[in-house]
Short mmCIF file of C-alpha atoms in Angstrom, two decimals:
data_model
loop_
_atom_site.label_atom_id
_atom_site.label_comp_id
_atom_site.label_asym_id
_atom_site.label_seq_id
_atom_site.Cartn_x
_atom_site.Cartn_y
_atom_site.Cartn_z
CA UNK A 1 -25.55 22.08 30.97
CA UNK A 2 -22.71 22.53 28.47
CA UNK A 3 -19.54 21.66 29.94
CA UNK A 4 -17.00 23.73 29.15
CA UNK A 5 -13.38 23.34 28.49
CA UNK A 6 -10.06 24.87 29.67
CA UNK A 7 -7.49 25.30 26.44
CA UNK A 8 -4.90 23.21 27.67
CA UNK A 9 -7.56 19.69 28.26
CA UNK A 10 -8.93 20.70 24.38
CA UNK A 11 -5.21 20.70 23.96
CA UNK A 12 -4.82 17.10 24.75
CA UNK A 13 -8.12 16.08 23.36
CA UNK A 14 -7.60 17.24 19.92
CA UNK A 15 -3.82 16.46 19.31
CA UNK A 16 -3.81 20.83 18.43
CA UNK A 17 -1.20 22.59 20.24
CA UNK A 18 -2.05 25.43 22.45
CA UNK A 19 -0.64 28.01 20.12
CA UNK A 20 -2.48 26.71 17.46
CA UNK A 21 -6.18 26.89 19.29
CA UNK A 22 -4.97 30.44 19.59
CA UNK A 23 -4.07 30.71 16.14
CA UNK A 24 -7.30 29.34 14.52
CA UNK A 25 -9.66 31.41 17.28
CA UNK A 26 -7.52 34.41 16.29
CA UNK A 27 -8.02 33.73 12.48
CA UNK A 28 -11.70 33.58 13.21
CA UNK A 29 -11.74 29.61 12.41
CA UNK A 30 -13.24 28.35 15.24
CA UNK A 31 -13.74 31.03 18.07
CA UNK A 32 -13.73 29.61 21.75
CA UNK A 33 -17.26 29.09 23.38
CA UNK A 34 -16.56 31.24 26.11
CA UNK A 35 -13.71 33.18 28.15
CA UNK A 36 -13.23 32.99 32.04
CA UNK A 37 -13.39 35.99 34.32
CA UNK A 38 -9.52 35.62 34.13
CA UNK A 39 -9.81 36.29 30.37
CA UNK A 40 -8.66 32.48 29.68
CA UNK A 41 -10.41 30.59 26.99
CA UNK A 42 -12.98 27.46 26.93
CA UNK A 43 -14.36 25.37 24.62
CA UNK A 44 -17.43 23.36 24.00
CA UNK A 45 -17.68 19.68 22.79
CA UNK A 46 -19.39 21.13 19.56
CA UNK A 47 -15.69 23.28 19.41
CA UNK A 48 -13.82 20.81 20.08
CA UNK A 49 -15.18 18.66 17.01
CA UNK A 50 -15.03 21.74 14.76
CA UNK A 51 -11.21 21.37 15.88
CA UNK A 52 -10.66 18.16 14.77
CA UNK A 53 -12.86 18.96 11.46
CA UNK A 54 -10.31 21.63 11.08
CA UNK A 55 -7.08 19.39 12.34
CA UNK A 56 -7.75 16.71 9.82
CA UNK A 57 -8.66 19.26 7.05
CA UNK A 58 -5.61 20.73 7.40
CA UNK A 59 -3.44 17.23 7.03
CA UNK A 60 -5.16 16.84 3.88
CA UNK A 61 -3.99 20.54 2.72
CA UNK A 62 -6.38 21.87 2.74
CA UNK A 63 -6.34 26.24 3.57
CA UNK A 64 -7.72 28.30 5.87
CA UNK A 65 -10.40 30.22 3.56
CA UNK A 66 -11.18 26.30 2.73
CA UNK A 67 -11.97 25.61 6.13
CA UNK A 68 -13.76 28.63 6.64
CA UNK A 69 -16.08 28.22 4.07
CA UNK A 70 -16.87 24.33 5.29
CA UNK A 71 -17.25 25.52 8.82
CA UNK A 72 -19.20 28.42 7.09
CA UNK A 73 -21.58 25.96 5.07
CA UNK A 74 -20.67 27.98 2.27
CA UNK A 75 -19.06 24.83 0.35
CA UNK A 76 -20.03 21.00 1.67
CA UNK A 77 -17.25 18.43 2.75
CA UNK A 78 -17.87 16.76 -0.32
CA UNK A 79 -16.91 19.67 -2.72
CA UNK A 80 -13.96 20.20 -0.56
CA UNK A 81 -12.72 16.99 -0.89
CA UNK A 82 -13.20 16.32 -4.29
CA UNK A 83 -11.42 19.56 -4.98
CA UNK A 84 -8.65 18.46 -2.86
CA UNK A 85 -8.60 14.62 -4.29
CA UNK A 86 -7.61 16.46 -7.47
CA UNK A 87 -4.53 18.19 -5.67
CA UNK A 88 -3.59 15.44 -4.08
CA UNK A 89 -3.53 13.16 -7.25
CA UNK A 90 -2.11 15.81 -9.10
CA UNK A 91 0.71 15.90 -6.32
CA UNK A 92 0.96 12.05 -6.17
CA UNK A 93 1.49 12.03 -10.33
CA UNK A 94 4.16 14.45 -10.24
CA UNK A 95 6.03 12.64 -7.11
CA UNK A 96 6.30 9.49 -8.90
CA UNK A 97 7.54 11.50 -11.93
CA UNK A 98 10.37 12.52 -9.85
CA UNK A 99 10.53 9.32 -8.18
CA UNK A 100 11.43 7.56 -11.97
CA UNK A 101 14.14 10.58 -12.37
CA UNK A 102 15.52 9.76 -9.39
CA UNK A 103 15.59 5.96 -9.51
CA UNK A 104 16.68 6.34 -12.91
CA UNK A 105 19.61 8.90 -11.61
CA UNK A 106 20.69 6.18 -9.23
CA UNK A 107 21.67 3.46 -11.39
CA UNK A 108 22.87 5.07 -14.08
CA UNK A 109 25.66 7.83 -14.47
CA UNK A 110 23.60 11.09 -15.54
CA UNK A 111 24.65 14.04 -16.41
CA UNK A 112 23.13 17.41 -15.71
CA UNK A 113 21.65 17.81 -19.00
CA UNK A 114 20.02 14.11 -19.13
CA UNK A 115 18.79 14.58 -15.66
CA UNK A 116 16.93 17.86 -17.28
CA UNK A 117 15.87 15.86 -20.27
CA UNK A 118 14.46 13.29 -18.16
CA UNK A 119 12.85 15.45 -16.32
CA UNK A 120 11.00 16.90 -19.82
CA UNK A 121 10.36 13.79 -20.89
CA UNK A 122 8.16 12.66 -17.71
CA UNK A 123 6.10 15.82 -17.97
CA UNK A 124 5.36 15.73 -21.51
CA UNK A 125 1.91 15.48 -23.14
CA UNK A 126 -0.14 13.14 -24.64
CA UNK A 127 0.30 14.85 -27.88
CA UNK A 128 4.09 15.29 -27.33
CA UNK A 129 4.95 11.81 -26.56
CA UNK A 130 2.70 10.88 -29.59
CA UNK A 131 4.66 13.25 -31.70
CA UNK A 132 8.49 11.73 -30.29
CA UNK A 133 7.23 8.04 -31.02
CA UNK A 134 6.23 9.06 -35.10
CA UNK A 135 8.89 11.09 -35.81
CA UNK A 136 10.66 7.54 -35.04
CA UNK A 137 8.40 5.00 -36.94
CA UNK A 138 8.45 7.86 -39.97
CA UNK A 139 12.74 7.56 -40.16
CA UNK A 140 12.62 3.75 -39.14
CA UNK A 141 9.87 3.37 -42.26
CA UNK A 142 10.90 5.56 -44.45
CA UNK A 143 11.45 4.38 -48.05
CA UNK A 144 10.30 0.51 -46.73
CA UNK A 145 8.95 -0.97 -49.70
CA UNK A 146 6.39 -3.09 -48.31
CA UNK A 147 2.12 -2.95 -48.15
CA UNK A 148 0.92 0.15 -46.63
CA UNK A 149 -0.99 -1.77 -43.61
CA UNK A 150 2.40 -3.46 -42.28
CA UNK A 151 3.79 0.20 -41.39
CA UNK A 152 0.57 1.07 -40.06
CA UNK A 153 1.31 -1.83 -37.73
CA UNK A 154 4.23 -1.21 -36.77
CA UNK A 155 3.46 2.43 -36.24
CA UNK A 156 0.55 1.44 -34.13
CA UNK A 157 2.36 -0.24 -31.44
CA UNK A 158 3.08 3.06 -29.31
CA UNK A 159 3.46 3.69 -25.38
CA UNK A 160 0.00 5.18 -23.94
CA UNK A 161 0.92 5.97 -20.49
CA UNK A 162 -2.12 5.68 -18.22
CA UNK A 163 -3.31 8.97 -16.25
CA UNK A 164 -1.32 7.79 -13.03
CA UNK A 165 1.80 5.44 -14.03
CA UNK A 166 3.57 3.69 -11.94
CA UNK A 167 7.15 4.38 -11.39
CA UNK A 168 8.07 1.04 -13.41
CA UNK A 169 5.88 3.08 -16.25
CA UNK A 170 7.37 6.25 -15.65
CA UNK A 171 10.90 4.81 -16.00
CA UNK A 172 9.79 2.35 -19.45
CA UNK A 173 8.89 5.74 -21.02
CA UNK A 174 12.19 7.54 -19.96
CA UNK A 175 14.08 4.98 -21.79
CA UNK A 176 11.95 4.35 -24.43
CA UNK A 177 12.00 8.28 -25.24
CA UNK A 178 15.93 8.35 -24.81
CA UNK A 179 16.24 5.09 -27.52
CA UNK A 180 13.51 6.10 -29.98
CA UNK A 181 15.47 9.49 -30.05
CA UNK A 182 19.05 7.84 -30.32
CA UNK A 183 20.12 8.21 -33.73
CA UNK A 184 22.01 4.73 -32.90
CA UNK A 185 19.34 2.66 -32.39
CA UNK A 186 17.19 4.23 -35.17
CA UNK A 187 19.40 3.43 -38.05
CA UNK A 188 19.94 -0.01 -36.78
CA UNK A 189 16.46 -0.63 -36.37
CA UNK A 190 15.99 0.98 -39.66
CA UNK A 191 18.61 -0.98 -41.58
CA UNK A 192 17.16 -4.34 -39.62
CA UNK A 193 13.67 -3.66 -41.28
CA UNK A 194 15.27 -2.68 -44.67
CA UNK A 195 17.28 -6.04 -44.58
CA UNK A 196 14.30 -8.44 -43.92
CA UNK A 197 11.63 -7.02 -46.05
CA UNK A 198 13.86 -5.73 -48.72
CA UNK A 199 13.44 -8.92 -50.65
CA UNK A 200 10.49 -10.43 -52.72
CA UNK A 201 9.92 -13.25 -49.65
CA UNK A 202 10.22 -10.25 -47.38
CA UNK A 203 7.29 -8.02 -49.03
CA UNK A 204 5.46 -11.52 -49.34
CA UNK A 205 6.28 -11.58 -45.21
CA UNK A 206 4.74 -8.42 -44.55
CA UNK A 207 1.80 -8.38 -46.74
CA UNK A 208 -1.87 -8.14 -45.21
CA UNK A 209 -2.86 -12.13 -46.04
CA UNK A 210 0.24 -13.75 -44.72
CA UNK A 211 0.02 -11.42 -41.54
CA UNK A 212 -3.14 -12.81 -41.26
CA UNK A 213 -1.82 -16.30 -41.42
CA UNK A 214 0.93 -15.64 -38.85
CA UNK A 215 -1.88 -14.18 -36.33
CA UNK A 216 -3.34 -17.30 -36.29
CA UNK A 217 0.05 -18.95 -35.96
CA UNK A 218 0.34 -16.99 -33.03
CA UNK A 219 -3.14 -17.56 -31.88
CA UNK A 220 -2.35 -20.89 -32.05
CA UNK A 221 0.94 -20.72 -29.73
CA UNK A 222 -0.89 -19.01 -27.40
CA UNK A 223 -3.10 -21.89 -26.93
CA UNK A 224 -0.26 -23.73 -26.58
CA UNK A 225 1.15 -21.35 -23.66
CA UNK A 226 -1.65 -21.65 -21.64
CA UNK A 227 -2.17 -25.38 -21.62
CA UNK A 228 1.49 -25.68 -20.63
CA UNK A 229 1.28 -22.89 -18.15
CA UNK A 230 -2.47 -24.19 -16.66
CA UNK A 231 0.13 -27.48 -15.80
CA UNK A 232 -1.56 -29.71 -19.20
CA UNK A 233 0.69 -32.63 -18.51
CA UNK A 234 3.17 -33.35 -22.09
CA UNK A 235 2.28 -36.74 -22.07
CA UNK A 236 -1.59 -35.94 -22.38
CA UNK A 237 -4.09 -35.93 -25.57
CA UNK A 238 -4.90 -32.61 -25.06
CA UNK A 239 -1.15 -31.50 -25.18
CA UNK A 240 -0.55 -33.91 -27.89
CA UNK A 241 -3.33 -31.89 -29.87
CA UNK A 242 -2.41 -28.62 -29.70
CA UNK A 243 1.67 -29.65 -30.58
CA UNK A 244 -0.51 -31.36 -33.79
CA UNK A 245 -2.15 -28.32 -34.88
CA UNK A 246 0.70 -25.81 -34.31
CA UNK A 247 3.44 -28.50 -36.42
CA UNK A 248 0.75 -28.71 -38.79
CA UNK A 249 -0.55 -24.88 -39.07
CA UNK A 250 3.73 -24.17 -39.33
CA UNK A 251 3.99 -26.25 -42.44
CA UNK A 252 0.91 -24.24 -43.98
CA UNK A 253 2.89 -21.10 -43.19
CA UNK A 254 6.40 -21.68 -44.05
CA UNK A 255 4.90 -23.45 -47.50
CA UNK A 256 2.92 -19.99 -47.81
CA UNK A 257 6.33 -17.85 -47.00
CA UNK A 258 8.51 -19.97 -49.25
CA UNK A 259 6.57 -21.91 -51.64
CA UNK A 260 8.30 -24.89 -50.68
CA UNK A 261 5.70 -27.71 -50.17
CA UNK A 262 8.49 -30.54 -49.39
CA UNK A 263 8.06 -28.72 -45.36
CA UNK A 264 5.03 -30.68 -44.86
CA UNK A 265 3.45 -31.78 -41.56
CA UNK A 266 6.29 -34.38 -40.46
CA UNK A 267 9.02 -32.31 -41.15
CA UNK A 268 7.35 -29.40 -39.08
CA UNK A 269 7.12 -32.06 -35.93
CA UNK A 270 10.58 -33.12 -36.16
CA UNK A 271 11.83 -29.59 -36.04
CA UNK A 272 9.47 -28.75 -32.94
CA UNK A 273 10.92 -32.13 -31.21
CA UNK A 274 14.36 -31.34 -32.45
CA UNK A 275 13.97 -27.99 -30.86
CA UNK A 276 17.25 -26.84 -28.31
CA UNK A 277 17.15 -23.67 -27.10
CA UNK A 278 21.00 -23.64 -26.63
CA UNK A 279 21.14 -24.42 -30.07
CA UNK A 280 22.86 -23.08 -33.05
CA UNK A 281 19.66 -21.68 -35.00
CA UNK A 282 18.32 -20.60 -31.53
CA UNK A 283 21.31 -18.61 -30.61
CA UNK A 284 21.72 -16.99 -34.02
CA UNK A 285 17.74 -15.59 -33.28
CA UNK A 286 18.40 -14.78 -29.98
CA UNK A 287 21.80 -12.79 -31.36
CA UNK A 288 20.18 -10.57 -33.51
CA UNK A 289 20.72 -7.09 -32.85
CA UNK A 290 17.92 -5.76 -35.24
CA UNK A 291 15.49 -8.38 -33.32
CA UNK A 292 16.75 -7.87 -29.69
CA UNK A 293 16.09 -3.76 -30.70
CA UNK A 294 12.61 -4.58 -31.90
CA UNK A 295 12.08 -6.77 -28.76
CA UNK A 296 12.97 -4.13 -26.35
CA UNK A 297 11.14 -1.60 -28.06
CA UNK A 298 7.95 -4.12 -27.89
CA UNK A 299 9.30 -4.79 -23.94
CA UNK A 300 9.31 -0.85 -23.03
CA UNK A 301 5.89 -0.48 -24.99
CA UNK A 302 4.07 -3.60 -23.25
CA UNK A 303 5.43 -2.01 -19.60
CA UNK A 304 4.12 1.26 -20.11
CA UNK A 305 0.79 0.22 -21.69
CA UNK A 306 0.55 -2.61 -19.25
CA UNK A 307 0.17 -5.50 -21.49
CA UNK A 308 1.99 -8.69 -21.73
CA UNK A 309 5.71 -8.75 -22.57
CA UNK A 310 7.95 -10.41 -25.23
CA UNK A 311 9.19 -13.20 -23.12
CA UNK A 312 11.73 -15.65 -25.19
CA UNK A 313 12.08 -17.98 -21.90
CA UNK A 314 8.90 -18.56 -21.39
CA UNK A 315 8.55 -19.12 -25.49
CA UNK A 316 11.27 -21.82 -24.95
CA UNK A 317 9.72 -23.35 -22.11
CA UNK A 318 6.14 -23.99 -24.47
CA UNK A 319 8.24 -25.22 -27.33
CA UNK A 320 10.29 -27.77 -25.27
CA UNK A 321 6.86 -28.87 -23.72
CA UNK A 322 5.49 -29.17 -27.01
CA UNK A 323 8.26 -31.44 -28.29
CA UNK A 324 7.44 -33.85 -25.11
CA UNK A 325 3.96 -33.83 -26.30
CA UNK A 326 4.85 -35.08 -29.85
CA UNK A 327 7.73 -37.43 -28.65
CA UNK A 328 4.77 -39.32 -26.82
CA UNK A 329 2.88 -39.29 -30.34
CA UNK A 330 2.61 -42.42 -32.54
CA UNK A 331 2.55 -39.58 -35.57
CA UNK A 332 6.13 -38.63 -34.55
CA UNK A 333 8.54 -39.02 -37.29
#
């Protein structure tokens, strides 16, 4: 026999107040099995778990005329919930928008109109976000007399902010749309760029063959990085190697920049083991204001598109492990 159920025990089986059984039998949700000669209302097991179905439904948002319909088996659970995944994404997307606002709100002293803009600038499309970052590289570029495929570069390193950013993503972008639409920061940017590849060596800098040559310079340094950050002792072979190759490949390149072939291979170790990173030289690089604006621009970028950032201490830390490497050398000197 099917036992049968007073309101108040379904009640405490189903975490559902009273008034709502009442509600969703009223609403013609789930209707009670039977009613008592007293007019009071009972419930089957088979009710009771149509309850819960509807219970938990509801936590996940889902309406009434949704619920209906599943209880119906005019829609499956399946459609339901992948229609309501969407919602809830959607939701979850626009709550860490706000949560960047917000955090960003906190530690800095906005106004009403920033907190608007911010709030734009979160929301914004693909397409407008594309449009904000090359209306910058086109006034930071424009009248830079260097090859074609070195602004392409440049212009190629743009924030693409996944479907569902983080917060930390959310809040890269709202700063890197506030700066790349600060007329400060683009002219000093711009008059940076103007400044280093304004000359003959410059245009030499930025052409497509010696990019190519510092890529592999680069390449090169990041062989170096991981060796020192795998723990490759600087008194080992292997370490001793790869500070060989880099001194060397650095004497190809600055000879290639420069056309000064007296920077051979010894002179290129002796600056990597005369290398301070509280020194003069090093200070000047790390002063730059045209470089530390192109760093954080490459910083914001690398957060939002979830890459690797520009990290000068960890740069200093291969370099000084590099120069232990040769100072163990016999070719040192």
């Amino acid at each position: 026999m099917n036992e049968l159920y007073s309101i108040g025990d379904v009640a405490r089986r189903t975490g559902l107040s009273v008034s709502a059984i009442r509600f969703y039998a009223d609403e013609g949700v789930v209707a009670p099995t039977g009613v008592t000669g007293g007019g009071f209302r009972q419930y089957d097991v088979h009710a009771i778990a149509r309850l819960e179905l509807v219970r938990t439904l509801r936590d996940l948002g889902a309406g009434l005329d949704d619920i209906r319909r599943v209880l119906g088996a005019e829609t499956t659970l399946h459609d339901l919930a992948v229609a309501h995944l969407r919602l809830v994404e959607d939701r979850l997307r626009q709550f860490r928008a706000r949560s960047a606002v917000l955090r960003t709100i906190v530690r800095q002293h906005t106004t009403t109109e920033q907190v608007s803009l911010m709030h734009k600038l979160v929301s914004m499309s693909d397409d407008d976000r594309d449009r904000i970052v090359g209306e910058f590289w086109d006034y930071v570029t424009e009248g830079l007399d260097v090859h074609p495929t070195y602004i392409e570069q440049l212009r190629s390193r743009r924030p693409r902010l996944p479907e569902e950013p983080s917060t930390e993503q959310l809040e890269a972008w709202i700063e890197l749309a506030e700066i790349v639409r600060d007329l400060e920061f683009r002219t000093a940017l711009r008059d940076f760029l103007h400044r280093t590849f304004g000359t003959e060596q410059g245009r030499l800098i930025a052409s497509p063959e010696m990019m190519a040559r510092i890529e592999r310079h680069r390449q090169l340094f990041l062989e170096a990085q991981a060796s020192q950050q795998a723990g490759v002792p600087a008194d080992s072979p292997q370490a001793r190697d790869i500070a060989e190759r880099v001194a060397a490949d650095s004497a190809r390149l600055v000879t290639a920049m420069t056309g000064d072939h007296g920077y051979d291979a010894a002179k290129a170790r002796r600056h990597i083991v005369d290398f301070d990173p509280n020194g003069s030289s090093a200070q000047k690089l790390a002063g730059s204001t045209g470089l530390q604006l192109l760093t954080r621009y490459h910083s914001l970028v690398a957060t939002i598109n979830g890459t690797p950032k520009p990290d000068p201490e960890r740069a200093a830390a291969v370099r000084e492990w590099m120069a232990a490497a040769l100072r163990q050398g016999p070719s040192n000197g």
